[in-house]
Short mmCIF file of C-alpha atoms in Angstrom, two decimals:
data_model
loop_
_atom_site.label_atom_id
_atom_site.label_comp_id
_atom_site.label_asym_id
_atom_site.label_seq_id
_atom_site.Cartn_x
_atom_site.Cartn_y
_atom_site.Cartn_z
CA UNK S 20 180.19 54.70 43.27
CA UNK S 21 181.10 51.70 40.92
CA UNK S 22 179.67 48.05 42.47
CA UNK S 23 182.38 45.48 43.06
CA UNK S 24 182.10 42.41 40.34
CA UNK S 25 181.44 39.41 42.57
CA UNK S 26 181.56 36.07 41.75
CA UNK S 27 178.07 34.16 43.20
CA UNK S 28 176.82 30.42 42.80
CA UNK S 29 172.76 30.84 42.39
CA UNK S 30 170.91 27.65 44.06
CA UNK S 31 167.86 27.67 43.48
CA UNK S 32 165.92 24.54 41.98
CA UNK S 33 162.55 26.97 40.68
CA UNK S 34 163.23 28.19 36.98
CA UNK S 35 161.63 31.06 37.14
CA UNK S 36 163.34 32.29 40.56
CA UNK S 37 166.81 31.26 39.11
CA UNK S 38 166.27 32.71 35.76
CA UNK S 39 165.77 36.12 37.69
CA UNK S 40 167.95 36.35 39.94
CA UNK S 41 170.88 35.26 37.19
CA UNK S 42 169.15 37.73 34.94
CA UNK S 43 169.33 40.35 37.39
CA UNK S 44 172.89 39.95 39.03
CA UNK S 45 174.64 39.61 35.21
CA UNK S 46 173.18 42.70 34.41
CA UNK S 47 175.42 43.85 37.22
CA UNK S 48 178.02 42.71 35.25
CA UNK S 49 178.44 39.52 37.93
CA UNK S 50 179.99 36.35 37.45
CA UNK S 51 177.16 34.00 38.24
CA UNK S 52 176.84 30.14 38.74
CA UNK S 53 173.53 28.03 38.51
CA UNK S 54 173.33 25.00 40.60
CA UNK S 55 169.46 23.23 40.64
CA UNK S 56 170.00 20.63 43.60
CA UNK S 57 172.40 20.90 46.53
CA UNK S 58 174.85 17.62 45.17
CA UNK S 59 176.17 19.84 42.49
CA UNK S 60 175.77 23.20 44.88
CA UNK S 61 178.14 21.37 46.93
CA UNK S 62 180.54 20.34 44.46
CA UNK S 63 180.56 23.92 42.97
CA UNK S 64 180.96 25.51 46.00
CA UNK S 65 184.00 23.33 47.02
CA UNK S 66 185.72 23.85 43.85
CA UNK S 67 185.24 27.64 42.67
CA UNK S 68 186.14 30.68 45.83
CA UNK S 69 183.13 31.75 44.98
CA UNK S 70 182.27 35.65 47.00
CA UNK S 71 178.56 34.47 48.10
CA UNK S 72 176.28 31.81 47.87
CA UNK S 73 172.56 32.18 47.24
CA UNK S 74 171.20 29.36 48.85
CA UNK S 75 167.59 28.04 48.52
CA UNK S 76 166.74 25.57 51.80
CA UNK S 77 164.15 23.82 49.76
CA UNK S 78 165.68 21.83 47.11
CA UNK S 79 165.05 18.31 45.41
CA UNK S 80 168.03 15.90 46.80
CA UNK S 81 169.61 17.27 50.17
CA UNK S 82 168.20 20.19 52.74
CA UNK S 83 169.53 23.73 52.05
CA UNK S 84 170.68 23.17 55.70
CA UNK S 85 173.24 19.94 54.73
CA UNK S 86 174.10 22.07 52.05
CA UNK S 87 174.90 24.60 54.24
CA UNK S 88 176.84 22.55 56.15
CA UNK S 89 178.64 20.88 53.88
CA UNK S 90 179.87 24.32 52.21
CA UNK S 91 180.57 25.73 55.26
CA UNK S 92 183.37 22.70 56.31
CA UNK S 93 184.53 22.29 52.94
CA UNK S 94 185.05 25.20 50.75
CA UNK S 95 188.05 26.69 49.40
CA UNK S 96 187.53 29.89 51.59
CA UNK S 97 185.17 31.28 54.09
CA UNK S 98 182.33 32.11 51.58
CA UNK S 99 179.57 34.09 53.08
CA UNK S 100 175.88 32.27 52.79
CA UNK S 101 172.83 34.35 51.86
CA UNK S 102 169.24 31.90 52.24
CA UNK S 103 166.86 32.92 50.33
CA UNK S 104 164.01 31.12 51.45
CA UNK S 105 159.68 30.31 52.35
CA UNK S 106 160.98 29.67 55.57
CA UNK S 107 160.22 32.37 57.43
CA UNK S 108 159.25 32.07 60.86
CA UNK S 109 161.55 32.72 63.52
CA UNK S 110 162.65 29.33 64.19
CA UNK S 111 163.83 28.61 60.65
CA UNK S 112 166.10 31.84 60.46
CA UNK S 113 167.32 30.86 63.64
CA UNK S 114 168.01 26.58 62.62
CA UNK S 115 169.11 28.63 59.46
CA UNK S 116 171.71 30.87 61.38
CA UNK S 117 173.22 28.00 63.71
CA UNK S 118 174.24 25.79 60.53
CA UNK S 119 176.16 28.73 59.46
CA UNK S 120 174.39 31.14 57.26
CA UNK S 121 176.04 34.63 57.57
CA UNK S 122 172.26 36.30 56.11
CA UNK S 123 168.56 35.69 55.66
CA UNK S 124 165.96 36.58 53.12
CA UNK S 125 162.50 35.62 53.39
CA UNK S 126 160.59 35.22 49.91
CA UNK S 127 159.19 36.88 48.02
CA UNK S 128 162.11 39.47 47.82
CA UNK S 129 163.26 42.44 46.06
CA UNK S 130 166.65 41.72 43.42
CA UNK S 131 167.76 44.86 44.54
CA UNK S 132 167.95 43.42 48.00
CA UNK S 133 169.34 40.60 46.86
CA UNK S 134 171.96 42.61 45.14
CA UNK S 135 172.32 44.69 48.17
CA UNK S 136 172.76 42.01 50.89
CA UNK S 137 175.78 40.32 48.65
CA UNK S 138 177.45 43.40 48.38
CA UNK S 139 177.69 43.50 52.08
CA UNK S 140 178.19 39.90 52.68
CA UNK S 141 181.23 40.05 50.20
CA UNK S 142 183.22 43.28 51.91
CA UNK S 143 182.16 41.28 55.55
CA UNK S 144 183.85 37.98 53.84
CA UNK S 145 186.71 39.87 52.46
CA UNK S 146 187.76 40.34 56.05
CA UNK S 147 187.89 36.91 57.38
CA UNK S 148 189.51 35.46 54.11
CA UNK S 149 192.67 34.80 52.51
CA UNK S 150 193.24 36.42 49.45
CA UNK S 151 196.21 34.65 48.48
CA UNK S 152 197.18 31.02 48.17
CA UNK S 153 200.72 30.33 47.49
CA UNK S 154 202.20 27.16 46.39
CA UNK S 155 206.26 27.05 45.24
CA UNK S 156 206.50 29.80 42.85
CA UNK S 157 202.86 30.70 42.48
CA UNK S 158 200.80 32.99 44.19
CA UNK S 159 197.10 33.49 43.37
CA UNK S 160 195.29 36.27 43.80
CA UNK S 161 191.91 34.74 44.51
CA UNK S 162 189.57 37.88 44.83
CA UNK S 163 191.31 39.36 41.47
CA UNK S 164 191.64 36.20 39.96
CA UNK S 165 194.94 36.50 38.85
CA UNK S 166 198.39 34.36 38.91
CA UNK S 167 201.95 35.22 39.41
CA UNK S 168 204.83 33.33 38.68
CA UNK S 169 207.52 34.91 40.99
CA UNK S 170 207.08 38.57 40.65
CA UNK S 171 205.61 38.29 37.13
CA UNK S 172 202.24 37.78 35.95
CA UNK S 173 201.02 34.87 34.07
CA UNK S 174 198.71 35.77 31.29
CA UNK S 175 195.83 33.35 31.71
CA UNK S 176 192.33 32.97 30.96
CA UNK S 177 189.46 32.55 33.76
CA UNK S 178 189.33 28.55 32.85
CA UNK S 179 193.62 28.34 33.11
CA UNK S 180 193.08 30.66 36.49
CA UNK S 181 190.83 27.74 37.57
CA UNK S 182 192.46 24.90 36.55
CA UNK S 183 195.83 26.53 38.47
CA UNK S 184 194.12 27.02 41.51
CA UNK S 185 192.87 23.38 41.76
CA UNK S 186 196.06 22.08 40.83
CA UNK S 187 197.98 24.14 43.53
CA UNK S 188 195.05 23.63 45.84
CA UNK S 189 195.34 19.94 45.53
CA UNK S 190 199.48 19.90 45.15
CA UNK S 191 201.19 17.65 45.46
CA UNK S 192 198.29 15.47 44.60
CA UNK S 193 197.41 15.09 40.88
CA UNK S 194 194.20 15.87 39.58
CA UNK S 195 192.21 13.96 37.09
CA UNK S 196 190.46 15.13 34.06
CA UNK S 197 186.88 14.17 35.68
CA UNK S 198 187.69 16.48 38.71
CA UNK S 199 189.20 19.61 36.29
CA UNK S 200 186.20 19.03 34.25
CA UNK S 201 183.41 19.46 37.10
CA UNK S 202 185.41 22.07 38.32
CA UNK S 203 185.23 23.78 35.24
CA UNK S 204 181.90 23.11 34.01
CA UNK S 205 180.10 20.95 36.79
CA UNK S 206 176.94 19.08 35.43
CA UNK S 207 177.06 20.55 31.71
CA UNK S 208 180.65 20.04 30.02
CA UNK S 209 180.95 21.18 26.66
CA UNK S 210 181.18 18.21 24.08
CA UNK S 211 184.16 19.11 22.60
CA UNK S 212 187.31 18.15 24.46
CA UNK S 213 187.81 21.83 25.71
CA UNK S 214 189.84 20.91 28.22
CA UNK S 215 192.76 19.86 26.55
CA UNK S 216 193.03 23.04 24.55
CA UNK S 217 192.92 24.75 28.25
CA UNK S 218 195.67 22.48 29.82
CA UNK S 219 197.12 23.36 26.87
CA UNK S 220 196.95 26.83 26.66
CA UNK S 221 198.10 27.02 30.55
CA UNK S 222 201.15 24.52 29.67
CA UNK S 223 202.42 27.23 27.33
CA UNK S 224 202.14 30.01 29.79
CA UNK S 225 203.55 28.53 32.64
CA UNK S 226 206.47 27.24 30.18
CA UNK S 227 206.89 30.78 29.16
CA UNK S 228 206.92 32.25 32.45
CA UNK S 229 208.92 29.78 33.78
CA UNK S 230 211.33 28.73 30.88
CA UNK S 231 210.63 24.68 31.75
CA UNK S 232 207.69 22.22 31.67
CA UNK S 233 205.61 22.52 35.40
CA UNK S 234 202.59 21.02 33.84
CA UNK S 235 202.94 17.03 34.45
CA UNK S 236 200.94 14.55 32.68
CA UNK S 237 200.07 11.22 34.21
CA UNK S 238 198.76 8.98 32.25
CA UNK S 239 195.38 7.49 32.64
CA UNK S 240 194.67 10.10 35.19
CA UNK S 241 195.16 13.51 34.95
CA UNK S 242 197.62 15.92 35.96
CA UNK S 243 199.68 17.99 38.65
CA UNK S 244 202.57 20.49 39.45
CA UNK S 245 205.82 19.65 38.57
CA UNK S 246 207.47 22.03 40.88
CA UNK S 247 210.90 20.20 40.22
CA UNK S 248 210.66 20.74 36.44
CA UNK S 249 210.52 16.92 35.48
CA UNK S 250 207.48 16.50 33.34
CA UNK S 251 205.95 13.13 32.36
CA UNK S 252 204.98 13.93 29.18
#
C-alpha cells in the first residue's frame, strides 16, 4: 500500500537525533521541518498546517510542555503531537498527555516507529480537522496543498501556496514581509530577496486567474487581499 506524504515539523535540539529522524522521514518522501528550540517550534507550528509534530520535551529555551501548549491553542489546525522523549516514567507521559499530546514515545526508539505512529496520528487528525479554508473567492485545500480561484485551480508553487494561506488566514489584515518571511523560511532566510520573486510569481497567477490585481501592496509594510480589486501598487 503506498504511505501518505505528510508534512512534519522535527523538534528536536540533539544533532544527531534530528539529523536521523529528518534523514529517515525524507527518505519517505516527507515534507519535513527542523526547529532546534521551542521559540521557533512555536512560530513554525503556528504558521505552516503542519500533519504532526515531533516534539522533544527537553529543549534549550522553553519546556516541550509550553511548547505543547502553546501549539496546541494557537495553530492553524488541530495538529496531532507525537513526544519523543527521556521522560519516561509514568508521571511524565501522563503531565505529557494532560497538556495535550495526542502520542508518546519513550527514547531510545525505532524510526520505523516513529514513522509508524505519524501515520496514525495523521489519518486520527484528518478527522477532527478542516481541510478547507475559504476566504472570498479562494478555497484552500490544506491537506493537498492546493488553491482554487472559484472553480479553477491556481497554478502555484509550495512557497505561493504558503504565502496565500497566510494572507487569507490573516485577511483582512495585511501581512508584513518579516511575518511572510518566517513563515516561509523561519530562522534561516535565504539572502537573496526571494520573496519578492514569490509575491511576484503569486501576483501573476492570481491576476491570471482572476483577470484583476488581488495582491495589494502597502507600503512600508507588507501586503494583503484585495478582495475588491483596488490594488495599492
Amino acid at each position: 500500500m503506498k504511505r501518505p506524504v505528510l508534512s512534519v515539523l522535527v523538534v528536536e535540539d540533539h544533532p544527531t537525533i534530528a539529523r536521523q529522524l529528518v534523514a529517515f522521514l525524507e527518505g519517505l518522501g516527507w515534507q519535513l521541518d527542523h526547529a532546534a528550540t521551542g521559540r521557533l517550534a512555536i512560530e513554525l507550528a503556528t504558521h505552516h498546517p503542519y500533519d504532526v509534530v515531533l516534539l522533544d520535551l527537553n529543549l534549550p529555551d522553553v519546556d516541550g510542555l509550553q511548547v505543547c501548549r502553546e501549539i496546541k491553542a494557537h495553530a492553524p489546525r488541530n495538529v496531532p503531537i507525537l513526544m519523543l522523549t527521556a521522560r519516561d516514567a509514568f508521571e511524565d507521559k501522563a503531565e505529557g498527555f494532560r497538556t495535550g499530546a495526542d502520542d508518546y514515545l519513550a527514547k531510545p526508539f525505532d524510526l520505523r516507529e516513529v514513522a509508524l505512529r505519524c501515520e496514525a496520528l495523521a489519518r486520527r487528525g484528518s478527522l477532527h480537522q478542516e481541510q478547507e479554508m475559504r476566504v472570498g473567492p479562494f478555497t484552500l485545500l490544506l491537506r493537498e496543498k492546493r488553491a482554487l480561484f472559484g472553480d479553477q485551480p491556481l497554478h502555484l508553487t509550495q512557497a505561493g501556496f504558503n504565502i496565500l494561506f497566510l494572507l487569507c488566514r490573516e485577511h483582512p489584515q495585511p501581512v508584513s514581509r518579516a511575518q511572510l518571511t518566517q513563515h516561509l523560511w523561519g530562522a534561516n532566510p535565504p539572502d537573496s530577496d526571494a520573496l519578492k520573486s514569490h509575491i511576484y510569481s503569486l501576483r501573476k497567477a492570481l491576476e491570471a486567474a482572476s483577470g484583476r490585481k488581488m495582491l495589494a501592496t502597502i507600503l512600508q509594510l507588507g501586503y494583503r487581499l484585495d478582495l475588491g480589486g483596488v490594488d495599492n501598487d
